[in-house]
mmCIF file of C-alpha atoms in Angstrom:
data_model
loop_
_atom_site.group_PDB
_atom_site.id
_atom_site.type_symbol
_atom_site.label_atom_id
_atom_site.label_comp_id
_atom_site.label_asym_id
_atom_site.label_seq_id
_atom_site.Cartn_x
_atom_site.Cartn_y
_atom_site.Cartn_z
ATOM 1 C CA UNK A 8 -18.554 -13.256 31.767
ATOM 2 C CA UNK A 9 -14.909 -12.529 32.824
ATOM 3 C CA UNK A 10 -12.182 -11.030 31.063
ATOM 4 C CA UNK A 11 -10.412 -14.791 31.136
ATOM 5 C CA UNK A 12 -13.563 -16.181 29.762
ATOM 6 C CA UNK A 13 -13.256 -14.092 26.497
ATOM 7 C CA UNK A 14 -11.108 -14.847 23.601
ATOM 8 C CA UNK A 15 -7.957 -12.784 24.011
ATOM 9 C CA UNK A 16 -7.443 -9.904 20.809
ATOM 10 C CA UNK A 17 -3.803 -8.354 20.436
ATOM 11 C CA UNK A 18 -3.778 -5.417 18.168
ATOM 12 C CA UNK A 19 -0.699 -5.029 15.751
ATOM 13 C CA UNK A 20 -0.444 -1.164 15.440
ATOM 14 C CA UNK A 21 2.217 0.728 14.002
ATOM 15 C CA UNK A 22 3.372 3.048 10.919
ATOM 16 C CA UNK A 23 3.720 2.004 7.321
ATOM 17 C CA UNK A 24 6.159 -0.500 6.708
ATOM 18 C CA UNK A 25 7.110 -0.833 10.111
ATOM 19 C CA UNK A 26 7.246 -4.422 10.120
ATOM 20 C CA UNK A 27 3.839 -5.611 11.923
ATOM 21 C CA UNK A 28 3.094 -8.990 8.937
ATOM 22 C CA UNK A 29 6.885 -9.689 9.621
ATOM 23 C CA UNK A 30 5.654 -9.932 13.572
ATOM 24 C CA UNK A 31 2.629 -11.828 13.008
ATOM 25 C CA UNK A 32 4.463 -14.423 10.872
ATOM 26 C CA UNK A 33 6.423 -14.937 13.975
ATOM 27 C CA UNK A 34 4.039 -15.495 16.151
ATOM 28 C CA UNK A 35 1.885 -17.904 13.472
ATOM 29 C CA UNK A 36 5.778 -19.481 13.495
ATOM 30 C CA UNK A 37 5.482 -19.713 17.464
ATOM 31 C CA UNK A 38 2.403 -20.407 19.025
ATOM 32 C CA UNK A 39 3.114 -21.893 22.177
ATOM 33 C CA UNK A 40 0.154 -24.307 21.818
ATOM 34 C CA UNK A 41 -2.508 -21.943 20.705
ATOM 35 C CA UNK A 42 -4.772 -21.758 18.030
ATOM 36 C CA UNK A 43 -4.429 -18.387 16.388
ATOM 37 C CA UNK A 44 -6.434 -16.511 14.095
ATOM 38 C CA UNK A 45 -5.539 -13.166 12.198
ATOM 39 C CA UNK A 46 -7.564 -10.658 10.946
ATOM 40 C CA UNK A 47 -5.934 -8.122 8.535
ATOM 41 C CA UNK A 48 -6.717 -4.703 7.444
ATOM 42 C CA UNK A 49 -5.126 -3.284 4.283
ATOM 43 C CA UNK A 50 -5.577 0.262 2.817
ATOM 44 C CA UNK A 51 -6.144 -0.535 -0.711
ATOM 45 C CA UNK A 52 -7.707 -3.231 -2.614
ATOM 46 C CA UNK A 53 -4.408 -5.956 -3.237
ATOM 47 C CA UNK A 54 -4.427 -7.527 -0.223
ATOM 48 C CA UNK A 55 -0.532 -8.285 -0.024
ATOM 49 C CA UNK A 56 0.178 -8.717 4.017
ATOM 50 C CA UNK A 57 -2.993 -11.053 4.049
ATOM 51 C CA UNK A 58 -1.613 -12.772 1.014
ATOM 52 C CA UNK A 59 2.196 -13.324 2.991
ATOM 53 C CA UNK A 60 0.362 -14.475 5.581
ATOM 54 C CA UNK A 61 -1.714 -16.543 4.250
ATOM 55 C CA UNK A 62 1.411 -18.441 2.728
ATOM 56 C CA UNK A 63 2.706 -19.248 6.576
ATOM 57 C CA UNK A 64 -0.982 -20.823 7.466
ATOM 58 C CA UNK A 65 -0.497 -24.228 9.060
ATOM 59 C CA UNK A 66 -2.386 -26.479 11.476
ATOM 60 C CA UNK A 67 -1.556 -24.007 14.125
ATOM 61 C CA UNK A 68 -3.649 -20.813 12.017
ATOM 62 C CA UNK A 69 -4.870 -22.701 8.981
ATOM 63 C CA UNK A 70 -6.013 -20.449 6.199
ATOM 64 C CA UNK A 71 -9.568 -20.792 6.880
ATOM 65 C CA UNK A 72 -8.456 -18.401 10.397
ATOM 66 C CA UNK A 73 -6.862 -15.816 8.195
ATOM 67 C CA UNK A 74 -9.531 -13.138 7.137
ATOM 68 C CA UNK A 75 -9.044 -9.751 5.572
ATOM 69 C CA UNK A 76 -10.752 -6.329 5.398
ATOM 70 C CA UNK A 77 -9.593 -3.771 1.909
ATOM 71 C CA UNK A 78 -11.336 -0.999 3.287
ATOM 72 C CA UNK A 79 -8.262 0.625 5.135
ATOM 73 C CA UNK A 80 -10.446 1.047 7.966
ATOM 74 C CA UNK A 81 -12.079 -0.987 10.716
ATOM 75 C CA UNK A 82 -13.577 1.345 12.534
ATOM 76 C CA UNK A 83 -15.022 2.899 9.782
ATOM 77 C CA UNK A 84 -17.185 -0.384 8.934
ATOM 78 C CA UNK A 85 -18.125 -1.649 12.071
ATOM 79 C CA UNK A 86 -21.318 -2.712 11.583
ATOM 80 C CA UNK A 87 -20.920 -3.503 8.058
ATOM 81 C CA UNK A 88 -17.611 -5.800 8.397
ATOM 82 C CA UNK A 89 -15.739 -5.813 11.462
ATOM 83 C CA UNK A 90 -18.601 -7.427 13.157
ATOM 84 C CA UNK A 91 -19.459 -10.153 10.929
ATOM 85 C CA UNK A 92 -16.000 -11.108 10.376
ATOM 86 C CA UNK A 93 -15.405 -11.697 14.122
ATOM 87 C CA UNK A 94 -18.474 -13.271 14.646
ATOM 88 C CA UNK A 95 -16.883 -15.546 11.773
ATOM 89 C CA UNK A 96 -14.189 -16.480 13.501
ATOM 90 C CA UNK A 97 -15.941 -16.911 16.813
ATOM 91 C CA UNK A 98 -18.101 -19.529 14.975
ATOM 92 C CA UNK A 99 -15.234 -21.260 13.857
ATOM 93 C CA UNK A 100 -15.410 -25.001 14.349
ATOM 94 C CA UNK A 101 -12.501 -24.968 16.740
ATOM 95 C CA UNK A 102 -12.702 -21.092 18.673
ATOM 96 C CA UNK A 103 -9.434 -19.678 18.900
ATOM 97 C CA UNK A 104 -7.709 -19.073 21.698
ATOM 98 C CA UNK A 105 -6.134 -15.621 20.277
ATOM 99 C CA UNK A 106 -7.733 -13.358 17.626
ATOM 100 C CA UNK A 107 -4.515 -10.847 16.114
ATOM 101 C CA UNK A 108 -5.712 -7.838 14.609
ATOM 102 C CA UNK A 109 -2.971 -6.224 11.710
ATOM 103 C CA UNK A 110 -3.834 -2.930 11.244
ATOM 104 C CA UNK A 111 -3.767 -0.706 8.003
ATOM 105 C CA UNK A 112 -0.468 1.064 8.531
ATOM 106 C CA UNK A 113 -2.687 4.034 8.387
ATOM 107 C CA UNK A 114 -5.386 3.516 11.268
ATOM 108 C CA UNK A 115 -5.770 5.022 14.328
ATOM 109 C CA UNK A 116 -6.358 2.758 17.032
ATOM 110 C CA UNK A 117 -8.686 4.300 19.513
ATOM 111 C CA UNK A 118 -11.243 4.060 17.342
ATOM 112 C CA UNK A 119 -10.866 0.407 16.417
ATOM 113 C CA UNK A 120 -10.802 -0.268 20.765
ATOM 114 C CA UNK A 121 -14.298 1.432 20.549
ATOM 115 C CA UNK A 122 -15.761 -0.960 18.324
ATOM 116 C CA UNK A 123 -15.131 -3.620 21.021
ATOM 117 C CA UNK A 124 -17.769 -1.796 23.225
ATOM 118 C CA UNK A 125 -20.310 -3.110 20.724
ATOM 119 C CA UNK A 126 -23.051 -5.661 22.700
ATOM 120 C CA UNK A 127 -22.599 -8.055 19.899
ATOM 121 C CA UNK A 128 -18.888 -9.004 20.799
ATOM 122 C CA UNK A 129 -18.090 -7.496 24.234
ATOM 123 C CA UNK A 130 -18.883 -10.150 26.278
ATOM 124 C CA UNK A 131 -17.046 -12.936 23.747
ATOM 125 C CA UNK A 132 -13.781 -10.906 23.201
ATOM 126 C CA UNK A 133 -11.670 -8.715 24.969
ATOM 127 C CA UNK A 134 -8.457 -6.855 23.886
ATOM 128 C CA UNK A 135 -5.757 -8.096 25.308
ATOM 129 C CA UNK A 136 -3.108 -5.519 24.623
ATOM 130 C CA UNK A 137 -2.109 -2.853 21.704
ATOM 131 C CA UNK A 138 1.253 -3.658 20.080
ATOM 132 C CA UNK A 139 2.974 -0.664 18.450
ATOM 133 C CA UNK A 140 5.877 -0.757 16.394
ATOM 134 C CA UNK A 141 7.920 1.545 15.358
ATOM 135 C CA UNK A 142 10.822 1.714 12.588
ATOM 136 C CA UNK A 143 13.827 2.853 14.824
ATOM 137 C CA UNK A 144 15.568 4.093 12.046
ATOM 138 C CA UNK A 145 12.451 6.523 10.709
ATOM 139 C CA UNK A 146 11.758 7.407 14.520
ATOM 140 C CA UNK A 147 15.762 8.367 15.197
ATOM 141 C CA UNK A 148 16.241 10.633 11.901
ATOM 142 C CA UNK A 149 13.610 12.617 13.177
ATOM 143 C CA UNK A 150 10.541 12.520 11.415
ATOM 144 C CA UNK A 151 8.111 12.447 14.074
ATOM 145 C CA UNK A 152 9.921 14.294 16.253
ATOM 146 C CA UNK A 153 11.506 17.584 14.677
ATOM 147 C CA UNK A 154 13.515 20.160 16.320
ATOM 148 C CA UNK A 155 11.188 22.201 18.230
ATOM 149 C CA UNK A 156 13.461 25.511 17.761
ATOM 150 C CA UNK A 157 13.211 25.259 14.360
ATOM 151 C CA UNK A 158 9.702 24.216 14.377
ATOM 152 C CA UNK A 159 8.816 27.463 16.368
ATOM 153 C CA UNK A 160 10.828 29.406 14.212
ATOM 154 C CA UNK A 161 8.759 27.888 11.455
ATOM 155 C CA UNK A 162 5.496 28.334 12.584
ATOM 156 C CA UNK A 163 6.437 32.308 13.202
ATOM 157 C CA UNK A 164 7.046 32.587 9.440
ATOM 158 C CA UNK A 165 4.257 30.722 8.278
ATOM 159 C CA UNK A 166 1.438 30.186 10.208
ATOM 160 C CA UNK A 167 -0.382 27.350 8.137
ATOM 161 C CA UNK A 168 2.317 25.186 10.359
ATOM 162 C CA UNK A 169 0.621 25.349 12.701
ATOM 163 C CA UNK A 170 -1.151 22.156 12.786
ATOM 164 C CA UNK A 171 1.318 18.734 12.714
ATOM 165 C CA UNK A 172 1.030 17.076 9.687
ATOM 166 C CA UNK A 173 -0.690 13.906 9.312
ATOM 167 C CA UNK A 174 1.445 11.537 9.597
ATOM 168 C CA UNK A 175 2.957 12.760 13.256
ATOM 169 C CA UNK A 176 -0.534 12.367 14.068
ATOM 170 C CA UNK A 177 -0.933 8.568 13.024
ATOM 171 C CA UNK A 178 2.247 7.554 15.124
ATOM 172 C CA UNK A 179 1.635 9.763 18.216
ATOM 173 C CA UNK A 180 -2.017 8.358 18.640
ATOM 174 C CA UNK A 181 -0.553 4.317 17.782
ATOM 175 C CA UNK A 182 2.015 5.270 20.505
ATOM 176 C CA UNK A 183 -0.471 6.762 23.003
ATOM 177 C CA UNK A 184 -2.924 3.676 22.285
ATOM 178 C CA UNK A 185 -0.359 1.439 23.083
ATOM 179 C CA UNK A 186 0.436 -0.889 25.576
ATOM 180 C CA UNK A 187 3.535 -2.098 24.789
ATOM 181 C CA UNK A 188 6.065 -0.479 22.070
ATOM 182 C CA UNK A 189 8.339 -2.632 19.879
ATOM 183 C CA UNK A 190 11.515 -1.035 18.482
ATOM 184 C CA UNK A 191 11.962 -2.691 14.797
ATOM 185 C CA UNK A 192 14.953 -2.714 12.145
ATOM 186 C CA UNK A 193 17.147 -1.415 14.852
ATOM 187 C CA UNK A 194 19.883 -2.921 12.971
ATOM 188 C CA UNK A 195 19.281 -0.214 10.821
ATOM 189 C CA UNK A 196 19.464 2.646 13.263
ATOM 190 C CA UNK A 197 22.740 1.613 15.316
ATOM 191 C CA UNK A 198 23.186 1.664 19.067
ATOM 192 C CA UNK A 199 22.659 5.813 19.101
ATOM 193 C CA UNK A 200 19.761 5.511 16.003
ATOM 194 C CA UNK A 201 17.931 3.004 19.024
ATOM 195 C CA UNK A 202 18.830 5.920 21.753
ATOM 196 C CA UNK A 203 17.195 8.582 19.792
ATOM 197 C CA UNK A 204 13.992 6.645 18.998
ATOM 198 C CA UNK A 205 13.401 5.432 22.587
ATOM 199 C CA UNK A 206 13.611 8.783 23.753
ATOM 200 C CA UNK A 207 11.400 10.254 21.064
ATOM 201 C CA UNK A 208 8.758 7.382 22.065
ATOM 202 C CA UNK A 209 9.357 8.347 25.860
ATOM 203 C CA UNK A 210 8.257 11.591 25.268
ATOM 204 C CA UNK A 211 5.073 11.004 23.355
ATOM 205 C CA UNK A 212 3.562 7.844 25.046
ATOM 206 C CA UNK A 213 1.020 9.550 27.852
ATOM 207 C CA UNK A 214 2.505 6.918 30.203
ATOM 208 C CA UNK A 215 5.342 4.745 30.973
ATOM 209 C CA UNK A 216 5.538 1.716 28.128
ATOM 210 C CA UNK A 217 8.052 -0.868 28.135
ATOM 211 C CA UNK A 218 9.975 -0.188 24.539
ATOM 212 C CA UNK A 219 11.688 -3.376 23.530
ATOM 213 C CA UNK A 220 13.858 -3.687 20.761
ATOM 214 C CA UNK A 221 13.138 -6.250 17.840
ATOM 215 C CA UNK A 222 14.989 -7.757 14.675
ATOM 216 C CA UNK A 223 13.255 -9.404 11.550
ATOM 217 C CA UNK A 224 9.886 -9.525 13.792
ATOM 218 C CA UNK A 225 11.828 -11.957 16.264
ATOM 219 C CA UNK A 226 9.937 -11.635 20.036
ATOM 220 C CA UNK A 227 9.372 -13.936 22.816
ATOM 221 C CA UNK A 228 5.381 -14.536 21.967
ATOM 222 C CA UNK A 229 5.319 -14.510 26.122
ATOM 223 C CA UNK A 230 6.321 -10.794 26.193
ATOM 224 C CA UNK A 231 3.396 -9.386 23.998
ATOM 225 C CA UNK A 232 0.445 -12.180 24.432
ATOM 226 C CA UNK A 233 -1.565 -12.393 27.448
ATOM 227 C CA UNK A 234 -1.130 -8.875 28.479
ATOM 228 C CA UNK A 235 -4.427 -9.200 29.881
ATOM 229 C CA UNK A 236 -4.698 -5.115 29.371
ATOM 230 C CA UNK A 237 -8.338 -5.249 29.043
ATOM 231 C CA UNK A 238 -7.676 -2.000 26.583
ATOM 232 C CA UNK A 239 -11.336 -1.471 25.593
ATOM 233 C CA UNK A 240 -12.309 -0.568 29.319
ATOM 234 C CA UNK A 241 -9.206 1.634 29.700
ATOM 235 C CA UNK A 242 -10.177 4.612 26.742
ATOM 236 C CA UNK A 243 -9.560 7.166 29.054
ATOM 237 C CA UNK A 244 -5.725 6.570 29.742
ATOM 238 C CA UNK A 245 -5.502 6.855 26.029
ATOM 239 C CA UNK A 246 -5.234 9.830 24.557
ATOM 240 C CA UNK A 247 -5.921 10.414 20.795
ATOM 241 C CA UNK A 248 -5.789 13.760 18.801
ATOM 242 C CA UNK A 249 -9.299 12.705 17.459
ATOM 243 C CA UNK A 250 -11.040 12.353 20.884
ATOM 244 C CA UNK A 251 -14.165 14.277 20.841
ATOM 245 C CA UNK A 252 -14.560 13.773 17.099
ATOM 246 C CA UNK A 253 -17.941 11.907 16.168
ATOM 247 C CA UNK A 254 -16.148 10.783 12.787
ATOM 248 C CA UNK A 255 -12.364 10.738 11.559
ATOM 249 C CA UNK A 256 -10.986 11.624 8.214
ATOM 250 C CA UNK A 257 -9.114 9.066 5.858
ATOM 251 C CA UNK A 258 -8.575 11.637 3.323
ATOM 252 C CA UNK A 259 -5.412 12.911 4.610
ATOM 253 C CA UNK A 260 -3.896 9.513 2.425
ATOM 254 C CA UNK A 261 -4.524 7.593 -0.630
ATOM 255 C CA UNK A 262 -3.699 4.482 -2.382
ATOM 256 C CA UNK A 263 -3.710 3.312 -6.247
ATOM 257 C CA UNK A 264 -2.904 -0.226 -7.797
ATOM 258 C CA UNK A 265 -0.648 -0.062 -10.035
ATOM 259 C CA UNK A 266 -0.371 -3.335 -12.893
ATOM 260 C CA UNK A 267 2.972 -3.775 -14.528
ATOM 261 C CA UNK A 268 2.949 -6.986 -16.526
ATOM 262 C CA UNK A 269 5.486 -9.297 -16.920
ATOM 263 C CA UNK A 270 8.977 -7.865 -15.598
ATOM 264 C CA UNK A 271 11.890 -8.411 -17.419
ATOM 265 C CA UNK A 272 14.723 -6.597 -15.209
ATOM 266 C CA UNK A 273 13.361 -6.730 -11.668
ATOM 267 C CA UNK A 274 16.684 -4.636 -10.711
ATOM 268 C CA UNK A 275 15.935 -1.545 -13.264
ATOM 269 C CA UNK A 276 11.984 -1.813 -11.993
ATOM 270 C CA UNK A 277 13.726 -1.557 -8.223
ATOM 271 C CA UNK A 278 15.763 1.498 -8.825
ATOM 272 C CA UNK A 279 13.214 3.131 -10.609
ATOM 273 C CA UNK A 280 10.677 2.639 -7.653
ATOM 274 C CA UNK A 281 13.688 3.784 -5.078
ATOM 275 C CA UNK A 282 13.924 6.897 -7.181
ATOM 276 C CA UNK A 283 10.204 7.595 -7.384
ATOM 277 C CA UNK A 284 9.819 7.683 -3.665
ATOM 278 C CA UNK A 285 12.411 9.897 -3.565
ATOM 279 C CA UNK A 286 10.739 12.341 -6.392
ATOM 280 C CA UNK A 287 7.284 11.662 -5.759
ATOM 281 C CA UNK A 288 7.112 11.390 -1.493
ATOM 282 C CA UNK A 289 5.891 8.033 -2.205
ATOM 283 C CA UNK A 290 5.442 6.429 1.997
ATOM 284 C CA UNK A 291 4.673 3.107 1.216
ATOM 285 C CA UNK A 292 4.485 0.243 -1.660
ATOM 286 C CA UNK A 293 4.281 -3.247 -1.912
ATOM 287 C CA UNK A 294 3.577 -6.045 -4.377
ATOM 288 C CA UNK A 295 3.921 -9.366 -6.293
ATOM 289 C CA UNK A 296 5.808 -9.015 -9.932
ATOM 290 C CA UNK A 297 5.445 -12.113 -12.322
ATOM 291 C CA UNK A 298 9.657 -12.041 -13.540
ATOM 292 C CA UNK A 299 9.800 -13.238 -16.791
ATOM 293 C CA UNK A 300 10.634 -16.701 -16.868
ATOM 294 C CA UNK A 301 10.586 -17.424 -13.433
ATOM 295 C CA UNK A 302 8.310 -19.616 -11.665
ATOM 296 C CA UNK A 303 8.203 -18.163 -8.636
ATOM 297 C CA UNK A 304 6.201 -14.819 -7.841
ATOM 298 C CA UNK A 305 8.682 -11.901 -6.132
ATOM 299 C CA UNK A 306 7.770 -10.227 -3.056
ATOM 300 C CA UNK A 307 8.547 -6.441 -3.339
ATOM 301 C CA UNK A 308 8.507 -4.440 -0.141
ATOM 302 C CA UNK A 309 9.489 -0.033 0.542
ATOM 303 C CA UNK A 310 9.266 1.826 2.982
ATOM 304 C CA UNK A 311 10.413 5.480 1.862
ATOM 305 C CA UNK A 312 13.504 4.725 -0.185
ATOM 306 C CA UNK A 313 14.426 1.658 1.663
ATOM 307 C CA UNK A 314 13.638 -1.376 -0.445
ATOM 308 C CA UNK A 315 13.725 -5.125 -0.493
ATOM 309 C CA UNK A 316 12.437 -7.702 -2.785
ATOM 310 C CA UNK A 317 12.737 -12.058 -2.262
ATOM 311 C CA UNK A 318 11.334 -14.841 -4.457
ATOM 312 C CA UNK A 319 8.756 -16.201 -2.017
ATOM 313 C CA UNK A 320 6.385 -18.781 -3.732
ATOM 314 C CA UNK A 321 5.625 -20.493 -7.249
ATOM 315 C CA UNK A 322 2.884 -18.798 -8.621
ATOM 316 C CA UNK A 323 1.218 -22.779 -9.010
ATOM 317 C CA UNK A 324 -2.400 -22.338 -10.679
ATOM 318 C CA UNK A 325 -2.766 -18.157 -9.980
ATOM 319 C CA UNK A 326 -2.814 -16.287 -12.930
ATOM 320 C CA UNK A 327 0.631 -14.362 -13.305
ATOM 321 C CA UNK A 328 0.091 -10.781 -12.630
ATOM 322 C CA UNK A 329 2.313 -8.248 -11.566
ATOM 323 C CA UNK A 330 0.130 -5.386 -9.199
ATOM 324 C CA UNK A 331 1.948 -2.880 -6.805
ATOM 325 C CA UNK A 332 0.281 -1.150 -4.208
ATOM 326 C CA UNK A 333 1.462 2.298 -3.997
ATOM 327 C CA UNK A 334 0.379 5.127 -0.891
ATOM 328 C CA UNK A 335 1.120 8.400 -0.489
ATOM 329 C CA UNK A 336 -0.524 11.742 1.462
ATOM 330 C CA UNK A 337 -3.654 12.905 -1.019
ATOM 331 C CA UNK A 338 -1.870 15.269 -2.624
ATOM 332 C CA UNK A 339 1.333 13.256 -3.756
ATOM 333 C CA UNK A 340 -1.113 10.562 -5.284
ATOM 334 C CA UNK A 341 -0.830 10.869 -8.912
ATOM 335 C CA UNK A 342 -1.678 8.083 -11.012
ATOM 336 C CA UNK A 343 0.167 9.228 -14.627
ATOM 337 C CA UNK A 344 3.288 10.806 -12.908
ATOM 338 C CA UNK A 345 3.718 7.571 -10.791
ATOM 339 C CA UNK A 346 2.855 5.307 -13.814
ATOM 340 C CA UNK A 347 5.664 7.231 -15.934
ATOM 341 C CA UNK A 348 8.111 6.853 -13.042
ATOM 342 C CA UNK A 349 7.630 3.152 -13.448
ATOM 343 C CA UNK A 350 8.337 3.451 -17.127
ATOM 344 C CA UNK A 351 4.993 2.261 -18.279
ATOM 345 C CA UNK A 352 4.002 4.380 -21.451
ATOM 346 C CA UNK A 353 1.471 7.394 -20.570
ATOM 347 C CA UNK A 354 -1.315 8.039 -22.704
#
């Protein structure tokens, strides 16, 4: 069977909070006249992106085409979950003419293209392309990209720097992976922020990539569907720090649900969460709060420091419960210092 006899899969890759549910909404927004369906994978057990995006289902994706995985890894359940679930979707009634795949802000992607080599799904589906995104403002202030001078300098001091931490690890093997690289919030990094993270990109991606910049998730569906990359058969142009390693490590980050109750002042609860990523290295957290007297459930959303909270939906016949999803590198994960930072009484 050819490639254009397959069902088309775009992966969504990029780092925490980088915006890839604000992308897929867009494209469950604008079709052009296919029938999607989306499969996400969140790190954690709340499943909050497959939640917002359940909320945008329509005729186009109905919610019956929206699956998740809480395991915060594909790859690591292949046979177990990722699988099935496509094979699910497959046997949909009416097949879809694109699968998208969100991935756990966490992931590495070359492992997730190698479960497409499996003979249960490699002649039905074929990846169409790897999306990464990156936050232009994170990528410009240097994170993933430090001065090397100092760096050096560094390492001659101490030599347990040696080895790049974690995290530059998740966003150089999303960029290597990828096939095309999308540029988001670059409202928020400014014509020189944009500058700096192109060129940071530029000189991590193992090839040229187009780098396109994006607001609010807003792309021409035409520019990142039908790629026809073929990305499963092409592991070799993609380089990944874990190549060679039978098994990868998910240990490096963790994630704890945190319940809250009804909220009173959803401002205090905001500044208190900007402060504890601050004081705790906090990456990533996200959540629905049930505010006191208010019918509608609020969508709360940080990356870092940078936070942002809407009313999205009533809360209708689901229970009101108020559960944040908060991750952090292992060691910065503790539950009682996090809980106290929230001001919910420690035992």
């Amino acid at each position: 069977m050819s490639n254009l006899a397959k069902v088309p899969v775009t992966i969504v890759t990029g780092f925490l909070g980088a915006g890839k549910t604000t992308l897929i909404r867009h494209l469950m927004q604008n079709p052009q006249g296919k029938r999607l369906a989306v499969l996400v994978n969140e790190f954690g057990t709340a499943g909050v992106d497959g939640d917002i995006l359940k909320s945008c289902a329509d005729e186009n994706c109905p919610e019956d085409n929206i699956l998740e995985l809480a395991n915060g890894c594909i790859c690591c359940t292949v046979a177990d979950e990722f699988i099935p679930t496509i094979e699910r979707l497959l046997a949909l009634p009416e097949t879809p003419d694109h699968i998208l795949i969100e991935t756990s802000g966490l992931a590495l992607p070359k492992p997730l293209l190698k479960a497409f080599e499996w003979p249960a799904i490699r002649s039905r589906i074929t990846v169409d392309g790897v999306v990464a995104l990156a936050d232009a403002e994170a990528v410009a202030s240097g994170q993933f990209a430090p001065d090397l001078v100092a760096v050096d300098a560094q390492r001659a001091a101490d030599p347990s720097l040696d080895h790049e931490t974690p995290l530059s690890e998740v966003f150089e093997d999303q960029i290597a992976c990828a096939d095309i690289v999308l540029l988001s919030k670059v409202d928020l990094a400014g014509e020189e922020g944009l500058a700096r993270a192109r060129a940071v990109i530029e000189a991590e991606a193992p090839r040229k990539l187009p780098i396109l910049p994006m607001s609010e998730g807003v792309i021409d569906p035409q520019v990142i569907l039908g790629l026809n990359a073929a990305a499963e058969d092409d592991l070799e142009a993609r380089p990944s720090h874990h190549d060679g390693h039978f098994d990868h490590e998910h240990d490096d980050f963790d994630t704890i649900v945190v319940d809250l109750g009804e909220i009173e002042d959803v401002a205090a609860l905001e500044a208190r969460m900007v402060a504890m990523a601050g004081d705790l290295n906090i990456l990533r957290m996200k959540g629905y709060l049930a505010v006191k007297g208010k019918p509608m459930r609020y969508l709360v959303q940080a990356v870092g420091t940078r936070l942002r909270g809407q009313f999205d939906q009533p809360w209708g016949a689901r229970a009101r419960a108020s559960q944040l999803v908060v991750i952090a590198e292992h060691d910065h994960i503790d539950r009682a210092s996090i809980e106290a930072a929230l001001g919910l009484a420690v035992a």
